Short mmCIF file of C-alpha atoms in Angstrom, two decimals:
data_model
loop_
_atom_site.label_atom_id
_atom_site.label_comp_id
_atom_site.label_asym_id
_atom_site.label_seq_id
_atom_site.Cartn_x
_atom_site.Cartn_y
_atom_site.Cartn_z
CA MET A 1 79.35 127.04 116.33
CA LYS A 2 82.00 126.09 118.91
CA ARG A 3 83.10 122.46 119.12
CA GLU A 4 81.47 122.02 122.55
CA ASP A 5 78.18 123.37 121.26
CA ALA A 6 78.43 121.27 118.08
CA ASN A 7 79.06 118.11 120.10
CA ALA A 8 76.15 118.87 122.42
CA TYR A 9 73.89 119.38 119.40
CA LEU A 10 75.09 116.13 117.80
CA LEU A 11 74.57 114.29 121.09
CA ASN A 12 70.88 115.20 120.99
CA VAL A 13 70.58 114.33 117.29
CA GLU A 14 72.10 110.88 117.80
CA ARG A 15 69.91 110.26 120.85
CA GLY A 16 66.84 111.28 118.88
CA LEU A 17 67.59 108.88 116.01
CA ILE A 18 68.33 105.96 118.34
CA ALA A 19 65.15 106.65 120.31
CA ALA A 20 63.20 106.65 117.05
CA PHE A 21 64.19 103.13 116.01
CA LEU A 22 63.83 101.81 119.57
CA PHE A 23 60.20 102.94 119.44
CA ASP A 24 59.72 101.78 115.84
CA GLU A 25 62.18 99.14 114.69
CA HIS A 26 61.24 99.60 111.01
CA ILE A 27 63.15 102.89 111.17
CA PHE A 28 66.35 100.93 111.81
CA THR A 29 66.34 99.77 108.18
CA GLN A 30 66.75 103.41 107.09
CA VAL A 31 69.56 103.85 109.59
CA GLN A 32 71.35 100.69 108.44
CA ASP A 33 71.05 101.64 104.77
CA SER A 34 72.47 105.15 105.28
CA LEU A 35 74.93 105.03 108.18
CA VAL A 36 77.72 102.85 109.54
CA VAL A 37 78.71 102.45 113.16
CA SER A 38 81.63 104.89 112.86
CA ASP A 39 79.28 107.64 111.63
CA PHE A 40 78.12 108.05 115.23
CA LEU A 41 80.38 110.27 117.30
CA PHE A 42 79.75 108.92 120.78
CA ALA A 43 81.05 105.50 121.86
CA GLN A 44 77.90 104.59 123.77
CA HIS A 45 75.80 105.27 120.67
CA GLN A 46 78.14 103.19 118.50
CA LYS A 47 77.67 100.30 120.93
CA ILE A 48 73.88 100.56 120.73
CA ILE A 49 74.05 100.44 116.92
CA GLU A 50 76.25 97.33 117.14
CA ILE A 51 73.72 95.70 119.50
CA ALA A 52 70.86 96.59 117.14
CA LEU A 53 72.75 95.02 114.22
CA GLU A 54 73.28 91.82 116.26
CA LEU A 55 69.57 91.69 117.14
CA LYS A 56 68.63 92.06 113.49
CA LEU A 57 70.98 89.24 112.48
CA GLN A 58 69.32 87.02 115.11
CA ASN A 59 65.88 88.07 113.87
CA LEU A 60 65.02 89.47 117.30
CA PRO A 61 63.07 92.66 118.09
CA ILE A 62 65.02 95.90 118.11
CA ASN A 63 63.44 97.73 121.03
CA ALA A 64 64.35 99.24 124.40
CA GLU A 65 63.84 95.99 126.32
CA PHE A 66 66.05 93.82 124.12
CA VAL A 67 68.77 96.46 123.81
CA ALA A 68 68.73 97.11 127.59
CA SER A 69 69.23 93.39 128.27
CA ARG A 70 72.46 93.45 126.26
CA ILE A 71 74.13 96.61 127.52
CA LYS A 72 74.91 95.47 131.03
CA ASP A 73 78.45 94.40 130.13
CA SER A 74 79.12 97.43 127.92
CA LYS A 75 80.31 100.92 128.77
CA ILE A 76 76.82 102.35 128.40
CA SER A 77 75.57 103.72 131.69
CA GLU A 78 71.98 103.36 132.77
CA GLU A 79 71.78 107.16 132.91
CA ASP A 80 72.87 107.51 129.24
CA PHE A 81 70.34 104.89 128.16
CA ALA A 82 67.63 106.55 130.23
CA HIS A 83 68.30 109.86 128.44
CA ILE A 84 67.82 108.10 125.11
CA ILE A 85 64.57 106.46 126.16
CA ALA A 86 63.30 109.77 127.50
CA THR A 87 63.93 111.54 124.18
CA SER A 88 60.77 112.49 122.34
CA PRO A 89 60.11 110.60 119.09
CA ILE A 90 61.19 112.45 115.94
CA ALA A 91 59.15 112.97 112.80
CA ASN A 92 61.80 113.65 110.15
CA VAL A 93 64.13 110.65 110.35
CA ALA A 94 65.89 111.53 107.07
CA ALA A 95 66.94 114.95 108.40
CA TYR A 96 68.53 113.37 111.49
CA ILE A 97 70.37 110.81 109.38
CA LYS A 98 71.68 113.61 107.15
CA GLU A 99 72.97 115.60 110.15
CA ILE A 100 74.85 112.59 111.51
CA LYS A 101 76.31 111.72 108.09
CA THR A 102 77.40 115.31 107.45
CA ALA A 103 79.18 115.51 110.81
CA SER A 104 80.86 112.16 110.14
CA ILE A 105 82.17 113.28 106.73
CA LYS A 106 83.56 116.48 108.24
CA ARG A 107 85.42 114.47 110.90
CA GLN A 108 86.88 112.20 108.22
CA LEU A 109 87.98 115.22 106.17
CA ALA A 110 89.60 116.79 109.23
CA THR A 111 91.51 113.54 109.85
CA LEU A 112 92.53 113.44 106.20
CA ALA A 113 93.75 117.06 106.38
CA THR A 114 96.01 116.16 109.29
CA LYS A 115 97.32 113.17 107.37
CA ILE A 116 98.00 115.30 104.29
CA ALA A 117 99.93 117.82 106.36
CA SER A 118 102.09 115.01 107.70
CA ARG A 119 102.64 113.36 104.30
CA THR A 120 103.56 116.60 102.51
CA SER A 121 106.50 117.05 104.86
CA ASP A 122 107.96 113.72 103.69
CA VAL A 123 110.36 114.65 100.84
CA SER A 124 110.62 111.02 99.69
CA ILE A 125 107.01 110.99 98.48
CA GLU A 126 106.44 112.16 94.91
CA SER A 127 103.67 114.70 94.34
CA ASP A 128 101.69 112.53 91.90
CA VAL A 129 101.71 109.65 94.41
CA LEU A 130 100.45 111.97 97.13
CA LEU A 131 97.76 113.41 94.86
CA ASP A 132 96.58 109.91 94.02
CA GLU A 133 96.40 109.01 97.72
CA VAL A 134 94.39 112.14 98.52
CA GLU A 135 91.97 111.61 95.62
CA ARG A 136 91.52 107.97 96.59
CA GLU A 137 90.77 108.92 100.21
CA ILE A 138 88.33 111.67 99.21
CA TYR A 139 86.56 109.34 96.76
CA ALA A 140 86.29 106.70 99.50
CA ILE A 141 84.75 109.25 101.87
CA SER A 142 82.30 110.56 99.28
CA SER A 143 81.14 107.11 98.17
CA LYS A 144 81.20 105.37 101.55
CA SER A 145 78.02 103.54 102.43
CA ALA A 146 76.76 101.17 105.06
CA HIS A 147 77.88 98.22 102.95
CA THR A 148 81.59 98.93 103.23
CA GLU A 149 81.86 96.95 106.47
CA PHE A 150 81.47 93.21 107.04
CA GLN A 151 78.30 91.72 105.62
CA SER A 152 76.62 88.88 107.46
CA VAL A 153 75.90 85.60 105.72
CA ARG A 154 72.22 86.50 105.92
CA SER A 155 72.68 89.74 103.96
CA VAL A 156 74.91 88.03 101.39
CA ILE A 157 72.37 85.22 100.91
CA ASP A 158 69.55 87.76 100.61
CA SER A 159 71.49 89.63 97.90
CA THR A 160 72.30 86.38 96.08
CA LEU A 161 68.70 85.16 96.15
CA GLN A 162 67.54 88.55 94.90
CA GLU A 163 69.95 88.29 91.95
CA ILE A 164 68.74 84.75 91.20
CA GLU A 165 65.14 85.99 91.30
CA GLU A 166 65.99 88.78 88.88
CA MET A 167 67.64 86.26 86.55
CA LYS A 168 64.52 84.08 86.70
CA LYS A 169 62.40 87.02 85.60
CA ARG A 170 64.70 87.54 82.61
CA GLY A 171 63.85 84.06 81.36
CA SER A 172 66.35 82.70 78.83
CA ASN A 173 68.12 86.05 78.39
CA ASP A 174 71.87 85.42 78.63
CA LEU A 175 72.70 89.08 79.18
CA VAL A 176 73.30 90.23 82.75
CA GLY A 177 76.10 92.75 82.39
CA VAL A 178 77.11 95.13 79.60
CA ASP A 179 76.23 93.83 76.12
CA THR A 180 79.35 92.67 74.26
CA GLY A 181 77.58 92.94 70.91
CA PHE A 182 78.14 89.25 70.12
CA ALA A 183 75.39 86.75 70.92
CA GLU A 184 77.59 83.74 71.69
CA LEU A 185 80.04 85.83 73.72
CA ASN A 186 77.10 87.11 75.78
CA GLN A 187 76.00 83.51 76.27
CA TYR A 188 79.32 82.41 77.81
CA THR A 189 80.17 85.58 79.75
CA THR A 190 76.60 86.87 80.48
CA GLY A 191 78.00 90.24 79.39
CA PHE A 192 80.75 92.29 81.02
CA ARG A 193 79.76 92.75 84.65
CA SER A 194 80.46 95.59 87.06
CA GLY A 195 83.76 95.28 88.87
CA GLU A 196 85.31 93.05 86.19
CA LEU A 197 88.61 93.59 84.41
CA ILE A 198 88.36 92.33 80.83
CA ILE A 199 91.53 91.88 78.78
CA ILE A 200 91.32 91.84 74.97
CA ALA A 201 94.68 90.69 73.63
CA ALA A 202 96.14 89.94 70.22
CA ARG A 203 99.14 90.43 67.99
CA PRO A 204 99.32 93.74 66.07
CA ALA A 205 96.93 94.22 63.11
CA MET A 206 94.38 91.71 64.40
CA GLY A 207 91.78 94.45 65.03
CA LYS A 208 91.68 94.93 68.81
CA THR A 209 90.63 98.56 68.50
CA ALA A 210 87.91 97.75 65.97
CA LEU A 211 86.58 95.01 68.26
CA PHE A 212 86.16 97.23 71.31
CA LEU A 213 84.60 100.00 69.18
CA ASN A 214 82.02 97.48 67.97
CA MET A 215 81.36 96.41 71.56
CA ILE A 216 80.78 99.88 73.00
CA GLN A 217 78.28 100.80 70.27
CA HIS A 218 75.72 98.60 72.01
CA THR A 219 76.32 100.31 75.37
CA LEU A 220 75.88 103.74 73.78
CA ASN A 221 72.76 102.53 72.03
CA ARG A 222 71.18 101.70 75.40
CA GLY A 223 71.91 105.12 76.89
CA GLY A 224 75.03 104.16 78.84
CA ALA A 225 78.11 106.37 78.97
CA VAL A 226 81.52 105.11 77.80
CA ALA A 227 85.02 106.42 78.55
CA ILE A 228 87.93 105.63 76.23
CA PHE A 229 91.59 106.20 77.00
CA SER A 230 93.26 106.02 73.60
CA LEU A 231 97.02 106.03 74.07
CA GLU A 232 97.79 104.63 70.61
CA MET A 233 95.77 106.79 68.21
CA PRO A 234 94.09 110.22 68.28
CA ALA A 235 90.35 110.58 68.84
CA THR A 236 89.73 111.50 65.19
CA GLN A 237 91.17 108.18 64.02
CA LEU A 238 88.89 106.31 66.42
CA MET A 239 85.94 108.28 65.06
CA PHE A 240 86.86 107.40 61.47
CA ARG A 241 86.70 103.72 62.39
CA MET A 242 83.45 104.04 64.30
CA LEU A 243 81.78 106.00 61.50
CA SER A 244 82.88 103.45 58.91
CA SER A 245 81.43 100.64 61.02
CA LEU A 246 78.13 102.43 61.68
CA THR A 247 77.53 103.79 58.18
CA SER A 248 78.92 100.87 56.14
CA ILE A 249 81.01 103.36 54.19
CA PRO A 250 84.48 101.88 53.57
CA LEU A 251 87.14 103.42 55.77
CA GLN A 252 89.33 104.36 52.83
CA THR A 253 86.39 106.15 51.20
CA LEU A 254 85.92 108.22 54.37
CA ARG A 255 89.63 108.99 54.60
CA LYS A 256 89.77 110.20 50.99
CA GLY A 257 86.48 112.10 51.23
CA GLU A 258 85.18 110.35 48.11
CA LEU A 259 81.55 110.37 49.22
CA ASN A 260 78.52 110.42 46.96
CA ASP A 261 75.18 111.96 47.93
CA THR A 262 73.94 108.74 49.53
CA ASP A 263 77.14 108.43 51.57
CA TRP A 264 76.87 112.04 52.75
CA SER A 265 73.28 111.51 53.79
CA ARG A 266 74.16 108.36 55.74
CA LEU A 267 77.19 110.03 57.35
CA THR A 268 75.15 113.09 58.39
CA GLU A 269 72.44 110.89 59.90
CA THR A 270 74.96 108.83 61.86
CA THR A 271 76.92 111.81 63.21
CA GLN A 272 73.67 113.39 64.37
CA MET A 273 72.82 110.17 66.16
CA LEU A 274 76.23 110.04 67.78
CA LEU A 275 75.87 113.59 69.07
CA SER A 276 73.19 112.38 71.48
CA LYS A 277 75.48 109.77 73.02
CA SER A 278 77.67 110.00 76.09
CA LEU A 279 81.07 109.05 74.68
CA TYR A 280 84.16 110.55 76.33
CA ILE A 281 87.60 110.18 74.76
CA ASP A 282 90.97 111.00 76.29
CA ASP A 283 93.64 110.63 73.60
CA GLY A 284 96.70 111.72 75.55
CA SER A 285 99.72 109.61 74.62
CA SER A 286 101.05 109.44 78.18
CA LEU A 287 99.01 108.13 81.09
CA THR A 288 99.84 106.76 84.53
CA ILE A 289 97.57 104.51 86.55
CA ALA A 290 97.21 107.35 89.08
CA GLN A 291 96.07 109.79 86.38
CA LEU A 292 93.61 107.27 84.99
CA ARG A 293 92.13 106.68 88.46
CA SER A 294 91.75 110.41 89.01
CA LYS A 295 90.10 111.03 85.63
CA LEU A 296 87.69 108.12 85.89
CA ARG A 297 86.64 109.01 89.45
CA LYS A 298 85.85 112.55 88.37
CA LEU A 299 83.95 111.37 85.30
CA LYS A 300 81.95 108.83 87.32
CA ALA A 301 80.97 111.58 89.77
CA GLN A 302 79.91 113.86 86.89
CA VAL A 303 78.31 111.13 84.76
CA PRO A 304 76.63 108.49 86.98
CA SER A 305 75.49 106.63 83.83
CA LEU A 306 79.10 105.63 83.08
CA GLN A 307 78.85 101.91 82.30
CA VAL A 308 82.23 100.93 80.87
CA ALA A 309 85.77 102.26 80.46
CA VAL A 310 88.33 101.16 77.87
CA VAL A 311 92.14 101.46 77.89
CA ASP A 312 93.85 101.17 74.49
CA TYR A 313 96.29 99.77 75.35
CA LEU A 314 97.71 98.54 78.69
CA GLN A 315 101.40 98.33 77.77
CA LEU A 316 101.47 102.03 76.83
CA MET A 317 100.52 103.04 80.37
CA ARG A 318 103.00 103.86 83.11
CA GLY A 319 102.94 102.90 86.77
CA GLY A 320 103.29 105.15 89.79
CA GLY A 321 107.05 105.63 89.73
CA GLY A 322 109.84 105.81 87.20
CA ARG A 323 110.99 102.22 87.11
CA SER A 324 113.74 100.93 84.87
CA ASP A 325 113.01 98.64 81.93
CA SER A 326 114.28 95.70 83.99
CA ALA A 327 111.37 96.21 86.38
CA ARG A 328 108.80 96.77 83.65
CA HIS A 329 106.96 93.57 84.58
CA GLU A 330 106.47 95.01 88.10
CA GLU A 331 105.09 98.21 86.62
CA VAL A 332 102.62 96.31 84.42
CA SER A 333 101.61 94.29 87.47
CA GLU A 334 100.90 97.53 89.32
CA ILE A 335 98.81 98.76 86.38
CA SER A 336 96.72 95.59 86.06
CA ARG A 337 96.07 95.48 89.83
CA GLY A 338 95.16 99.16 89.74
CA LEU A 339 92.68 98.62 86.90
CA LYS A 340 91.02 95.71 88.70
CA THR A 341 90.73 97.67 91.95
CA LEU A 342 89.32 100.68 90.11
CA ALA A 343 86.73 98.53 88.34
CA ARG A 344 85.48 97.32 91.72
CA ASP A 345 85.56 100.78 93.30
CA LEU A 346 83.58 102.39 90.46
CA GLU A 347 81.37 99.32 89.97
CA ILE A 348 81.88 99.25 86.21
CA PRO A 349 83.66 96.82 83.88
CA ILE A 350 87.02 98.06 82.58
CA ILE A 351 88.24 96.73 79.23
CA ALA A 352 92.00 96.86 78.72
CA LEU A 353 93.62 96.00 75.40
CA SER A 354 96.92 94.16 75.60
CA GLN A 355 99.70 93.06 73.30
CA VAL A 356 100.70 89.43 72.89
CA SER A 357 104.35 88.36 72.80
CA ARG A 358 106.17 87.44 69.58
CA ALA A 359 106.42 83.83 70.76
CA VAL A 360 103.06 83.25 69.06
CA ASP A 361 104.57 83.85 65.62
CA SER A 362 107.11 81.07 66.02
CA ARG A 363 104.49 78.39 66.74
CA GLU A 364 102.69 76.29 64.15
CA ASP A 365 99.34 77.11 65.77
CA LYS A 366 99.47 80.87 66.13
CA ARG A 367 96.41 81.20 68.33
CA PRO A 368 97.47 83.05 71.52
CA GLN A 369 97.56 81.44 74.95
CA LEU A 370 97.49 82.95 78.44
CA SER A 371 101.25 82.52 78.71
CA ASP A 372 101.65 84.86 75.72
CA LEU A 373 100.39 87.96 77.56
CA ARG A 374 103.27 90.42 77.42
CA GLU A 375 105.39 91.63 80.34
CA SER A 376 103.42 90.31 83.27
CA GLY A 377 101.75 87.13 84.49
CA SER A 378 99.69 89.30 86.82
CA ILE A 379 97.53 90.40 83.88
CA GLU A 380 96.23 86.84 83.71
CA GLN A 381 95.83 86.76 87.48
CA ASP A 382 93.99 90.08 87.85
CA ALA A 383 91.69 89.70 84.84
CA ASP A 384 88.23 88.23 85.24
CA VAL A 385 87.92 87.60 81.50
CA VAL A 386 90.72 87.23 78.93
CA LEU A 387 89.72 87.33 75.27
CA PHE A 388 92.18 86.66 72.45
CA LEU A 389 91.36 87.92 68.96
CA TYR A 390 92.62 85.79 66.09
CA ARG A 391 92.35 86.12 62.29
CA GLU A 392 93.90 83.34 60.22
CA ASP A 393 94.02 85.48 57.07
CA VAL A 394 96.41 87.99 58.67
CA TYR A 395 99.04 85.24 59.00
CA ALA A 396 98.20 83.80 55.58
CA ILE A 397 98.84 87.18 53.92
CA SER A 398 102.07 87.62 55.86
CA THR A 399 103.32 84.17 54.83
CA LEU A 400 102.49 84.79 51.17
CA ARG A 401 104.34 88.12 51.20
CA ASN A 402 107.42 86.50 52.73
CA ASN A 403 107.43 83.68 50.17
CA ILE A 404 106.99 86.13 47.28
CA GLU A 405 109.85 88.27 48.62
CA LYS A 406 112.15 85.22 48.85
CA ILE A 407 111.57 84.32 45.22
CA GLN A 408 111.99 87.92 44.05
CA ASN A 409 115.21 88.37 46.05
CA ASN A 410 116.69 85.14 44.70
CA PRO A 411 115.47 84.88 41.08
CA LYS A 412 116.45 81.69 39.25
CA ASP A 413 114.78 82.73 36.04
CA ASP A 414 113.28 79.29 35.49
CA GLN A 415 109.70 78.47 34.63
CA LYS A 416 109.01 76.67 37.88
CA ASP A 417 109.85 79.78 39.93
CA LYS A 418 107.83 81.98 37.62
CA ASP A 419 104.83 79.70 37.97
CA SER A 420 105.21 79.60 41.76
CA LEU A 421 105.52 83.37 41.94
CA LYS A 422 102.42 83.81 39.79
CA LYS A 423 100.39 81.44 41.97
CA LEU A 424 101.52 83.14 45.17
CA GLN A 425 100.73 86.61 43.82
CA SER A 426 97.32 85.42 42.64
CA LYS A 427 96.56 83.93 46.05
CA LEU A 428 97.72 87.10 47.79
CA GLU A 429 95.52 89.26 45.57
CA GLU A 430 92.59 86.97 46.27
CA LEU A 431 93.04 87.33 50.02
CA ARG A 432 93.48 91.11 49.76
CA LYS A 433 90.21 91.47 47.83
CA LYS A 434 88.34 89.28 50.28
CA SER A 435 85.84 91.52 52.08
CA ILE A 436 84.70 89.06 54.75
CA GLU A 437 87.32 87.18 56.76
CA PRO A 438 86.81 84.47 59.38
CA ALA A 439 87.78 85.54 62.89
CA GLU A 440 87.80 84.03 66.37
CA ILE A 441 87.29 85.36 69.87
CA ILE A 442 89.05 82.91 72.16
CA ILE A 443 87.73 83.03 75.74
CA ALA A 444 90.96 81.90 77.42
CA LYS A 445 89.89 82.84 80.93
CA ASN A 446 86.39 83.27 82.29
CA ARG A 447 86.30 83.52 86.06
CA ASN A 448 82.56 82.92 86.22
CA GLY A 449 81.97 80.68 83.23
CA GLU A 450 83.33 78.42 80.52
CA THR A 451 86.24 78.93 78.17
CA LYS A 452 85.30 78.71 74.51
CA THR A 453 86.34 79.68 71.00
CA ILE A 454 83.67 81.80 69.33
CA ARG A 455 83.62 82.13 65.56
CA ILE A 456 82.75 85.56 64.19
CA GLN A 457 83.58 87.39 60.96
CA TYR A 458 85.53 90.52 60.07
CA ASN A 459 83.94 92.88 57.55
CA LYS A 460 87.19 94.34 56.30
CA PRO A 461 86.09 97.40 54.29
CA PHE A 462 84.05 98.73 57.21
CA ILE A 463 86.49 97.76 60.02
CA ARG A 464 83.69 95.82 61.67
CA PHE A 465 83.41 92.49 63.49
CA GLU A 466 80.07 90.72 63.18
CA ASP A 467 78.25 87.65 64.39
CA VAL A 468 78.17 84.88 61.81
CA ALA A 469 74.52 84.41 60.87
CA ASN A 470 73.41 80.77 60.50
CA GLY A 471 77.00 79.59 60.43
CA ALA A 472 77.70 81.24 57.07
CA ARG A 473 80.76 83.40 56.57
CA GLU A 474 80.04 85.47 53.47
CA LEU A 475 76.50 86.72 53.99
CA PRO A 476 75.32 90.18 52.96
CA TYR A 477 75.36 92.62 55.85
CA GLU A 478 72.67 95.20 56.47
CA PRO A 479 74.08 98.41 58.03
CA THR A 480 70.96 98.85 60.14
CA GLN A 481 71.92 95.78 62.16
CA ALA A 482 74.78 97.69 63.75
CA LYS A 483 73.61 101.26 63.43
CA ILE A 484 73.05 103.21 66.63
CA ASP A 485 69.44 104.22 66.98
CA VAL A 486 69.94 107.52 68.16
CA ALA A 487 74.60 110.33 67.36
CA PRO A 488 77.43 112.51 69.65
CA VAL A 489 80.20 112.11 70.42
CA GLN A 490 81.25 114.32 73.20
CA VAL A 491 84.93 114.12 72.43
CA VAL A 492 86.09 115.95 75.49
CA PRO A 493 89.11 115.57 77.74
CA ILE A 494 88.28 113.63 80.86
#
């Protein structure tokens, strides 16, 4: 079809849809939910849509009389409006909306093609930057809806009241977003909500990876899909940890393959359950923020049930360009801003693990603070929730080892030193054998709630964090409390 013929056809389609809602204003709700002003090709039709939106905001009728009274000062001629009024009512409103939307998308793609042609001729632009721009533009076109423009205070209030009403129906349920797996953490955060950037930070060996694996088990259990970008360890190592947590088979037993018949039965059951879950793991050791955006957009398009994405960990990512180490803080800032923007675009929470600076180790109280986040203050700024993971026993073991080493490196061969060494070694052995350790999740930032220190426990043999039942630390743990009801894992590249 020639452009002139296509435009003539679209002119009649747009007239037909406008005529439909002028005769029956209830149809305008369908139009408003599916189209934006710019989806209409002709300026006079765009103006009528704007007038209709104004009438709706003022709670006035949307009909020919009210629209006609407001077009006198516009560029709409009486003849154009008469043609619209004279158009016969249409029966299939959805088909007309689809035609207008399709034509609008094609125009946007044509504009983008022109822009791409211009940008590719610029030798100063790197190819990965250009690819990211193109993918971002295409994703914006494909996901664009009527709510991408300004919202009136009325529509915002309506949405807010609707959310409050939904919360009222939930009763005393603290959970609104994605289940964190920890009752008290759910209470203070209401779960991880769509569009949020959640930072889980700690010093090495505190168990950041184990914590997020425990968290996502609850999302998988409810049928949600999870994407993991594991830059630090391969997918098989993540699976070892998850299987140990779910089966209550010690990690070292799994690694050595020293399984009895009961263990094999439990492992087989759990892996079968996991095979029914939507878990996607990308374990490439190198990842830029542009690559992550591209992969997550594609996965979200393919798997609409995607509920949460995890990056392990943020400091191993790279920004858009090859910056020097001196500008590393700028690169991390770019990454954290990119993650926050992506969370909002995809309407999912993104969990990013982060390292904490060594300054913590030199303090008497070694609990991390917001100022300890490594390489960029923008992580604190961009994050909606910042959680610090802290285990006192990790530092206690480290201190004991250092003191033992000092005595052994400087032996005085007196009884006092021997007694001290024996006591230290005994204490170290006691801590090593301890299966349940106290742990804390410190909510250092909570954009929509309180800050709080939550006491949990670490079940060391099974690499598993748990709620502390009834305030006790060393209670027996039933594997069924954490086991996923249903097993995959689709360990596939994203």
